[in-house]
């Protein structure tokens, strides 16, 4: 295996100019001078285009012209194929002149088709690319090349006609199937196709493409192109090459496969195609050489070229460099792979923003704004598709990587050796670093320059656009004040004492807290009164709990504002300890109300369980712009506020000397807060855990009873599951009694579909990197079955393993059997690969348990979704720390290449920065989840000549923020680091309770 240092040096090499889509700063290859000749290209939608090109041009020029015509970003998956003078279908070599490949250009039609078929559709990041792949599947199905069972074929066709004619209408569907032939013997399956089509109601063309590819990728003949041959015994076989290696077929049945990791060298000699295998370290035998006889030398060489290209595209980090020309004699083929590898394509698309342009679906009659297509802003999309726009159009469905399973062995730089009169190709091992393998999703919308509208309307219209969990914080000039350097010099000089900034932090967070209370007392209760759907005892409980607290903190905020105004003015009054002592003493008198805030969470859940209408009203309310985090979090804000008071008082007591006049008030107030917190601490932990379980219940499909009594959430996040298809991204949910794993498909609600449940009792965990050759991998064994998973880093692996061991210990100590959470009764004995019937049932409808439907509303910006797209994890300890680390205040924000600074009101909560124009705004204008980001001081190379600047960075996305003082700088750095740096692996259950 290539060392990471070597891979890093290779990645740092100059970018290859042999690219199929244009990178920033690059120009298209210049067309050589000379007369122009027309070249006809048949596209996948059966349309034909003519390109006028110089007869001296290389294949690269023509290919780039086709990609430019299609506005295709991920063109590297495709190629141009034509009949040569021997009437054999060959690929256009992008490095050679066209005139040396096509002898009769006027009579030749080149076909633009898919050349490289990835094992998972989610690595295709653009909707246009998925649409073209869907057209390729349609062609393969119609030609009989994509063979499968009748059930699978009917399901494939049902997705195609859903994309082309829309929702099921029996007469229209039957007539369309009579007029259009999608597959051989279609008439016999017409009823089954219509039955499947009926289940796709509401599915957009983009969703149909995704689900079509999702099913097609599971079929054995997907992307398979057979090349006739004979084995050593003279038996007729067919060879094919795929992402994982070389395959051998008899008829349409695969009889053998050779993974790239097992192949040492590919070569051909005349008609013989040779596969040299690596020695098996477990057996004392020499490496095998497999030999296949093909029809001719040209056929053999053509298959060898295809094998070389597939290996390079799927396995290499970057395009292999050309070998030096021979000094005297050139022996063997000079062919090499030209273009970017799949890894380079994925990174390039994720890290760059492209102008989204519409494209025509030639066969589709559906008139739709295609939320997943490269169209305009989210404001003009239908509501149930805008959530998918925010994730797929902006951030894209993260990919399940196509890594091979075997140990990679030694990996030398990719070279090509000349064999006698033919060619040898030593197979290079996978040079991608573990981190690169695990990078799945990137926050592309952070490069957009338009503000995404979260929801249209306030209290009257709840069904707006679902807010994206990674909404870009790029606000335009009209949204916030821009501070230039001249104005910056005239800014008011604040007091130098840190106690002033501690008091100002208290004031800023109090403003945010009062708005949180206002959301319950004004907004939410107003909705309940208007809809008249809540029982009176619930409304009475909410009023009696939050209205006294709202009144109390309104008065306290007024006093704080007056005190800070005096402090900033003449400076006669420079303390707040007396105000804090008074307010916490009054809060002690309101301890009953503080305790009832936990009760409100359980009461609201019980009422929603009894009233479907109330549950829908609450979910719709959560989609309003004012409710930018889960509703239950607002209900628990009074308990969180005690933690903030304790921090401020701790900081003031540390800052003041014992002789300071304010020290006595602060210590007395701190004692009261500690007393209150000690009483409420256990209730807070229990309710926080319950609130997270409620949130996860809404995020998950296929499970019920997540919020069972005694169950605790321990960790949730992404791991890669090792299977026959390679490493595949899965979302894992670790509870105190069970481990669930799921995947996120394209649904109207952005929920996770649970695949499997693993009981913790009796589970063993062991490291298995050496066993499987997969970095940071470990094996879970339970009930005589094993599951191999890999983390993205060593630290992530350690956190998962420790939490899993802790959870296993907790499960062993508990009494009673493990509850079955799966609604469809799939247990640990179910197969890792879902059947076609499961696929149809679980992927084409949201759920069948009555808890959710295709029309349900659902938050799409929960922590689980951010973990999925940032490929990270959080523990319950992180959630507890997040309740303690909340901050509000003004910050100046600057982009990497922008001029001047923008003044924003920023609220940090729930691992996210929420951006406002001023603190008086009712709802945030944009947000930036910080999971996966890093925070640091602005370096000298950043060329930021200002004080108190910190930098947020996630891959290529960089933001700079300025604070008004050194204290504020360190405070913001501290709380943001709590979201960007995972907590220590101390068990949160063993944390000491407050004194």
Coordinates of C-alpha atoms in Angstrom, one line a residue, residues 433-708:
X433 CA -5.3 7.8 1.7
X434 CA -7.8 6.7 4.3
X435 CA -8.9 10.2 4.8
X436 CA -9.6 10.6 1.1
X437 CA -11.6 7.4 1.0
X438 CA -13.8 8.6 3.8
X439 CA -14.4 12.1 2.4
X440 CA -18.0 11.8 1.2
X441 CA -19.8 15.0 1.2
X442 CA -18.8 18.6 0.9
X443 CA -20.7 21.7 1.7
X444 CA -20.9 23.1 -1.8
X445 CA -23.6 25.7 -1.0
X446 CA -21.1 27.6 1.1
X447 CA -19.8 28.9 -2.1
X448 CA -23.1 30.2 -3.4
X449 CA -23.6 34.0 -3.4
X450 CA -27.3 34.0 -2.8
X451 CA -29.2 33.8 0.4
X452 CA -31.4 30.7 0.6
X453 CA -34.9 31.6 1.7
X454 CA -35.8 29.3 4.5
X455 CA -39.6 29.5 4.7
X456 CA -42.1 31.7 3.0
X457 CA -44.3 33.4 5.6
X458 CA -44.5 33.6 9.4
X459 CA -47.3 32.2 11.3
X460 CA -49.9 32.0 8.5
X461 CA -48.0 29.8 6.1
X462 CA -46.1 26.9 7.7
X463 CA -45.6 24.9 4.5
X464 CA -42.6 26.7 3.1
X465 CA -39.3 25.5 1.9
X466 CA -37.6 23.2 4.3
X467 CA -34.5 24.9 5.6
X468 CA -31.3 23.3 4.6
X469 CA -29.1 22.1 7.4
X470 CA -26.0 23.7 5.7
X471 CA -27.5 26.9 4.5
X472 CA -24.8 29.2 3.3
X473 CA -24.0 32.2 5.5
X474 CA -23.1 34.3 2.5
X475 CA -25.2 37.4 3.1
X476 CA -25.3 40.1 0.4
X477 CA -24.5 43.8 1.0
X478 CA -28.1 44.7 1.5
X479 CA -28.5 42.3 4.4
X480 CA -25.8 43.6 6.8
X481 CA -23.7 46.6 7.3
X482 CA -20.3 46.6 5.6
X483 CA -17.4 48.1 7.6
X484 CA -14.5 49.5 5.6
X485 CA -11.2 50.4 7.2
X486 CA -11.8 54.1 7.5
X487 CA -15.1 53.6 9.3
X488 CA -13.5 50.9 11.4
X489 CA -11.0 53.5 12.9
X490 CA -14.0 55.5 14.1
X491 CA -15.6 52.7 16.1
X492 CA -16.3 53.3 19.7
X493 CA -13.5 52.5 22.0
X494 CA -14.9 50.1 24.7
X495 CA -13.7 49.8 28.3
X496 CA -10.5 47.8 28.6
X497 CA -11.6 45.8 31.7
X498 CA -12.5 42.2 30.9
X499 CA -15.4 42.4 33.3
X500 CA -17.1 44.7 30.9
X501 CA -17.0 42.1 28.1
X502 CA -18.2 39.4 30.5
X503 CA -21.1 41.6 31.3
X504 CA -21.7 42.4 27.7
X505 CA -21.7 38.7 26.9
X506 CA -24.3 38.2 29.6
X507 CA -26.4 41.0 28.0
X508 CA -26.1 39.5 24.5
X509 CA -27.0 36.0 25.5
X510 CA -29.9 37.4 27.6
X511 CA -31.3 39.0 24.4
X512 CA -31.2 35.6 22.7
X513 CA -32.7 33.8 25.6
X514 CA -35.6 36.2 25.8
X515 CA -36.4 35.6 22.1
X516 CA -36.3 31.9 22.8
X517 CA -38.9 32.3 25.6
X518 CA -40.9 34.6 23.3
X519 CA -41.1 31.7 20.7
X520 CA -42.9 29.6 23.3
X521 CA -45.1 32.3 25.0
X522 CA -46.0 34.3 21.8
X523 CA -45.4 32.3 18.7
X524 CA -46.1 28.7 19.7
X525 CA -49.0 29.4 22.1
X526 CA -50.5 31.7 19.5
X527 CA -50.5 28.8 17.0
X528 CA -52.1 26.4 19.6
X529 CA -54.8 29.0 20.3
X530 CA -55.4 29.6 16.6
X531 CA -55.5 25.9 15.6
X532 CA -57.4 24.9 18.8
X533 CA -55.8 21.4 18.6
X534 CA -54.1 21.1 22.0
X535 CA -55.8 20.0 25.3
X536 CA -56.4 22.7 27.8
X537 CA -54.2 21.2 30.4
X538 CA -51.2 21.4 28.0
X539 CA -51.9 25.0 27.2
X540 CA -52.3 25.8 30.9
X541 CA -49.0 24.0 31.7
X542 CA -47.1 26.0 29.0
X543 CA -48.6 29.3 30.2
X544 CA -47.9 28.7 33.9
X545 CA -44.4 27.6 33.1
X546 CA -43.0 30.1 30.6
X547 CA -45.0 33.3 31.1
X548 CA -43.6 34.0 34.6
X549 CA -40.1 33.3 33.3
X550 CA -40.6 35.5 30.3
X551 CA -41.8 38.4 32.5
X552 CA -38.9 38.0 34.9
X553 CA -36.2 38.0 32.2
X554 CA -37.8 40.9 30.3
X555 CA -37.3 43.0 33.5
X556 CA -33.8 41.6 34.0
X557 CA -32.8 42.5 30.4
X558 CA -34.0 46.0 30.8
X559 CA -31.8 46.4 33.9
X560 CA -28.8 44.9 32.1
X561 CA -29.2 47.3 29.2
X562 CA -29.3 50.3 31.5
X563 CA -26.3 49.1 33.5
X564 CA -24.2 48.5 30.4
X565 CA -25.2 51.9 29.0
X566 CA -23.9 53.5 32.2
X567 CA -20.8 51.4 32.1
X568 CA -20.1 52.5 28.5
X569 CA -20.9 56.1 29.3
X570 CA -19.3 57.9 32.2
X571 CA -18.1 54.7 33.7
X572 CA -19.5 55.5 37.1
X573 CA -21.1 52.1 37.5
X574 CA -18.8 49.2 36.5
X575 CA -20.4 46.1 38.1
X576 CA -23.3 43.7 37.5
X577 CA -22.9 41.3 40.5
X578 CA -25.8 43.0 42.3
X579 CA -28.2 42.5 39.4
X580 CA -27.2 38.9 39.0
X581 CA -27.7 38.2 42.7
X582 CA -31.2 39.8 42.6
X583 CA -32.2 37.8 39.4
X584 CA -31.0 34.4 40.6
X585 CA -32.7 34.9 44.0
X586 CA -35.9 35.6 42.1
X587 CA -35.3 32.6 39.9
X588 CA -35.0 30.5 43.1
X589 CA -38.5 31.6 43.8
X590 CA -39.4 30.4 40.3
X591 CA -37.8 27.0 40.8
X592 CA -41.2 25.3 40.4
X593 CA -41.5 26.8 36.9
X594 CA -37.9 25.7 36.1
X595 CA -38.7 22.2 37.1
X596 CA -41.8 22.1 35.0
X597 CA -39.9 22.9 31.8
X598 CA -38.8 19.2 31.7
X599 CA -42.4 18.2 32.4
X600 CA -43.5 20.3 29.3
X601 CA -41.4 18.2 27.0
X602 CA -43.1 14.9 28.1
X603 CA -46.5 16.5 28.2
X604 CA -46.2 17.8 24.7
X605 CA -45.0 14.4 23.5
X606 CA -48.0 12.6 25.2
X607 CA -50.4 15.1 23.7
X608 CA -49.0 14.6 20.2
X609 CA -49.3 10.9 20.6
X610 CA -53.0 11.3 21.3
X611 CA -53.7 13.8 18.6
X612 CA -52.5 13.4 15.0
X613 CA -53.5 17.0 14.3
X614 CA -51.5 18.4 17.1
X615 CA -48.4 16.4 15.9
X616 CA -48.8 17.9 12.4
X617 CA -49.2 21.4 13.8
X618 CA -46.0 21.0 15.9
X619 CA -44.0 19.6 13.0
X620 CA -45.2 22.4 10.7
X621 CA -44.4 25.0 13.4
X622 CA -40.8 23.6 13.5
X623 CA -40.5 24.5 9.8
X624 CA -41.0 28.2 10.4
X625 CA -38.1 30.5 10.2
X626 CA -38.5 31.5 13.8
X627 CA -38.2 27.9 15.0
X628 CA -34.7 27.4 13.7
X629 CA -33.9 24.4 16.0
X630 CA -36.1 21.6 17.3
X631 CA -39.1 22.9 19.4
X632 CA -38.2 20.8 22.4
X633 CA -34.8 22.6 22.7
X634 CA -36.7 25.9 23.2
X635 CA -38.8 24.2 25.9
X636 CA -35.6 23.3 27.8
X637 CA -34.0 26.7 27.5
X638 CA -34.7 27.8 31.1
X639 CA -32.5 24.9 32.3
X640 CA -29.8 25.7 29.8
X641 CA -29.8 29.3 31.0
X642 CA -28.7 28.3 34.5
X643 CA -25.6 26.8 33.0
X644 CA -24.8 30.1 31.3
X645 CA -25.3 32.1 34.5
X646 CA -23.0 29.7 36.3
X647 CA -20.3 30.2 33.6
X648 CA -20.6 34.0 33.7
X649 CA -20.4 34.1 37.5
X650 CA -17.5 31.6 37.6
X651 CA -15.6 33.9 35.1
X652 CA -16.4 37.0 37.1
X653 CA -15.3 35.5 40.4
X654 CA -12.1 34.3 38.8
X655 CA -11.5 37.8 37.3
X656 CA -12.2 39.9 40.4
X657 CA -9.8 40.0 43.3
X658 CA -11.3 39.1 46.7
X659 CA -11.2 42.8 47.7
X660 CA -13.3 43.9 44.7
X661 CA -16.7 45.4 45.6
X662 CA -18.5 43.1 43.2
X663 CA -16.8 39.9 44.3
X664 CA -19.2 39.3 47.2
X665 CA -22.3 39.7 45.1
X666 CA -20.9 37.3 42.4
X667 CA -20.0 34.6 44.9
X668 CA -23.4 34.8 46.6
X669 CA -25.1 34.6 43.2
X670 CA -22.9 31.7 42.2
X671 CA -23.9 29.7 45.3
X672 CA -27.6 30.2 44.5
X673 CA -27.1 29.1 40.9
X674 CA -25.2 26.0 42.0
X675 CA -27.9 25.1 44.4
X676 CA -30.6 25.4 41.7
X677 CA -28.5 23.5 39.2
X678 CA -27.9 20.6 41.7
X679 CA -31.6 20.2 42.1
X680 CA -32.3 20.3 38.4
X681 CA -29.2 18.6 37.0
X682 CA -30.6 15.0 36.9
X683 CA -33.9 16.1 35.3
X684 CA -31.9 18.1 32.7
X685 CA -29.8 15.0 31.8
X686 CA -32.8 12.7 31.5
X687 CA -34.9 15.2 29.5
X688 CA -32.0 16.0 27.2
X689 CA -31.6 12.3 26.5
X690 CA -35.3 12.0 25.9
X691 CA -35.3 15.0 23.6
X692 CA -32.5 13.5 21.5
X693 CA -34.4 10.2 21.2
X694 CA -37.5 12.1 20.1
X695 CA -35.5 13.9 17.4
X696 CA -33.9 10.6 16.2
X697 CA -37.4 9.0 16.1
X698 CA -38.4 11.7 13.5
X699 CA -35.1 11.1 11.6
X700 CA -35.5 7.4 11.3
X701 CA -37.7 5.2 9.0
X702 CA -38.4 1.6 9.7
X703 CA -38.2 1.7 13.5
X704 CA -40.6 2.4 16.3
X705 CA -40.3 2.7 20.1
X706 CA -37.0 4.5 20.0
X707 CA -38.0 6.6 23.1
X708 CA -38.3 3.6 25.3

